[in-house]
Amino acid sequence: MVMIYCSSQLLSTSFPLLNPKTLKFDAKYSKNWLPLQSTEGLVKGFHQTGVLNLNAMQEDKASAVTSDGSKLRVPHVLTVAGSDSGAGAGIQADLKTCAARGVYCSTVITAVTAQNTIGVQGVEAVPEDFVAEQLKSVLSDMRADVVKTGMLPSTSIVKILLQCLKEFPVQALVVDPVMVSTSGDVLAGPSILATFREELLPMADIVTPNLREASVLLGGVQLETVANMRSAAKSIHDMGPRNVLVKGGDLPASLDAIDIFFDGQDFYELRSSRVKTRNTHGTGCTLASCIAAELAKGHPMLTAVKVAKRYVETALDYSKDIVIGTGLQGPFDHLSKLKRNVHNAYVQRAFDSGDLFLYAVTDSGMNKKWGRSITDAVKAAVEGGATIVQLREKDAETRDFLEAAKACLEICRSKGVPLLINDRVDVALACDADGVHVGQSDMPTNVIRSLLGPEKIIGVSYKTPQQAHQAWIHGADYIGSGGVYPTNTKANNRSIGLDGLKTVCLASKLPVVAIGGIGLSNARSVMEIGVPNPKGVAVVSALFDRECVLTETKKLYAVLMEAASRVK
Ligand SMILES: Cc1ncc(COP(=O)(O)OP(=O)(O)O)c(N)n1
Ligand SMILES: Cc1ncsc1CCOP(=O)(O)O
Ligand SMILES: [Mg+2]
């Protein structure tokens, strides 16, 4: 079964092969758009018309592809809201939320506010004609899937919006009835209330009031209990929206954040733990825009609401300690990135080919044999002059590996030495390591890059010039090439010799580090093969299958320095 979304008008004009009698209509989902269920056979019929490739829609409704397969449509939310100069709420929160949720977000700005963590210092409404112009520009050209509203400062703006939605129907309308800011400042006056109740809410697929907004919508009723919230949800539903989410974040005497979702038939009590933080500015905008984003992806309403609630909870938890501004209520981090820097005070520096000079690669078996921990081994290597470290713990349990990696990261970061993880992208992600080293049978480089992000270091093992070229195309940062000499450390590893190494080095646009059987006796020959690469040597047993890692690292460092001075 495949879900197809289209307007009834589009249905008859664009999909002539569709026999509506064979389709199940579910008009409950949205007024303007009819979700249809079709069988596999019908989908193929569609495809042959060349109108739309619905096989793509099967995977993700919002990522429809035109018949030539070239234009990938992404889920698109249009937010109609006010700008928050402090960027915790409003348009800025909507943009960040959609970015975090992988959805395109366009913006129609209804008002510009001057605000910060202390409060709202000024509000300047955008002229109504210009709001209309923005709406038309976006909707006439860019086909939004979902419209989400925030601050709508005048009755005329609501009317303009509704008129535009008639002209350019969308799949769903999410209304966050912003009337009062969390700092207590009024963002939409009482005159607008009647228009909200009589015109906007009846068009909404969901409305998401907090306790204060729900109370205002209902003429000032007291809302103090979950039972009150249920009856408020029911009364607001009677005003016409298809679904209501009454948010109980401000409910007194509740340890959890309880929201009531009502779809006209059933009530759902949605709980999440209350995160203790001052950084809650913009949670309402964020929740609503996340609901819109999930709807734009094609999720059903209840799923969208649950995902949004979880997203807000996670983001709050992640940013509970960040400090931005001096006021009582701070913004939180939609992209869950800031905490790392706050906690570690560490910003990864750019990779430099000089980092490969003395590359220490650990081995759990060897460290065990010599009775030392991974952390002790790494500490000694770094003190001895290692310029980069790789944790290559083939036998470690994941949990132990992660703990060791975190401890080693602290050691390496205190000395400015990058720490990479061998093979295990999951471990690298979990401890925020500086990167990974992978081989031919590990995860492909482009997938790793999308998981780790642009700043992380990715090293890949290659033995041939063709492979070296591939590494460059795929966006690796360096190549590990070997084994240069025979080694007992890696089983069944074909050696390429100095000639093989030289061939890879000559072909590579990336920095190369040589590996395999390298130690005090032969490091100089490796570094003096007569071409600009390799930039260094990677060693396991020469450092870790020895009694004193510190002494061996210092000795190897001296040999490499000597070789480097000769090459110059
Ligand atoms: C610096 C460096 N170069 C090559 C390798 C080998 O990686 P791979 O081919 O993935 O083999 P394993 O190390 O996983 O056995 C390396 N680890 N480091
Ligand atoms: C991991 C790896 N990849 C190619 S050779 C090798 C092992 C290197 O270990 P050693 O330095 O002890 O020879
Ligand atoms: Mg590997």
Coordinates of N, CA and C and ligand atoms in Angstrom, one line a residue, residues 359 390 392 394 422-423 437-439 442 461 478 480 490 513 515 538, ligand 1:
Y359 N 52.7 8.2 14.0 CA 51.3 7.7 14.1 C 51.3 6.5 15.0
Q390 N 45.7 6.2 17.1 CA 44.5 5.5 16.6 C 44.3 4.4 17.7
R392 N 43.1 1.0 18.1 CA 42.7 -0.2 17.2 C 42.6 -1.4 18.2
K394 N 40.7 -4.4 18.6 CA 39.9 -5.4 17.9 C 39.1 -6.3 18.8
N422 N 39.7 3.1 15.2 CA 39.8 2.1 14.1 C 38.5 1.5 13.9
D423 N 38.0 1.5 12.7 CA 36.8 0.7 12.2 C 35.4 1.2 12.8
H437 N 39.7 5.7 11.4 CA 40.5 5.0 10.3 C 39.8 3.8 9.9
V438 N 39.5 3.6 8.6 CA 38.8 2.5 8.1 C 39.5 1.8 6.9
G439 N 39.1 0.5 6.7 CA 39.7 -0.2 5.6 C 38.7 -0.4 4.5
D442 N 35.3 -1.7 5.4 CA 34.5 -1.0 6.4 C 33.5 -0.1 5.8
S461 N 42.6 2.9 4.3 CA 43.7 2.1 3.9 C 43.6 1.8 2.4
Y478 N 43.3 11.3 4.6 CA 44.6 10.8 4.3 C 44.5 9.3 3.9
G480 N 46.3 5.5 4.5 CA 47.2 4.6 5.2 C 47.6 3.6 4.2
K490 N 48.9 -7.9 11.8 CA 47.7 -8.0 11.0 C 47.8 -9.3 10.2
V513 N 50.3 8.0 4.9 CA 51.2 7.5 6.0 C 51.5 6.0 5.8
I515 N 52.5 2.1 6.7 CA 52.2 1.2 7.8 C 52.7 -0.2 7.5
A538 N 53.1 4.9 10.5 CA 52.1 4.4 11.5 C 52.7 3.1 12.1
Ligands
LIG1 C1 47.1 4.4 9.6 C2 46.5 3.1 9.3 N1 46.7 2.6 8.1 C3 46.2 1.4 7.8 C4 45.4 0.7 8.7 C5 44.8 -0.6 8.4 O1 43.4 -0.4 8.4 P1 42.4 -1.6 7.9 O2 42.8 -1.9 6.5 O3 41.0 -1.2 8.2 O4 42.8 -2.8 8.8 P2 42.6 -2.9 10.4 O5 43.5 -2.0 11.0 O6 41.2 -2.6 10.6 O7 43.0 -4.3 10.7 C6 45.3 1.3 10.0 N2 44.6 0.7 10.9 N3 45.9 2.5 10.3

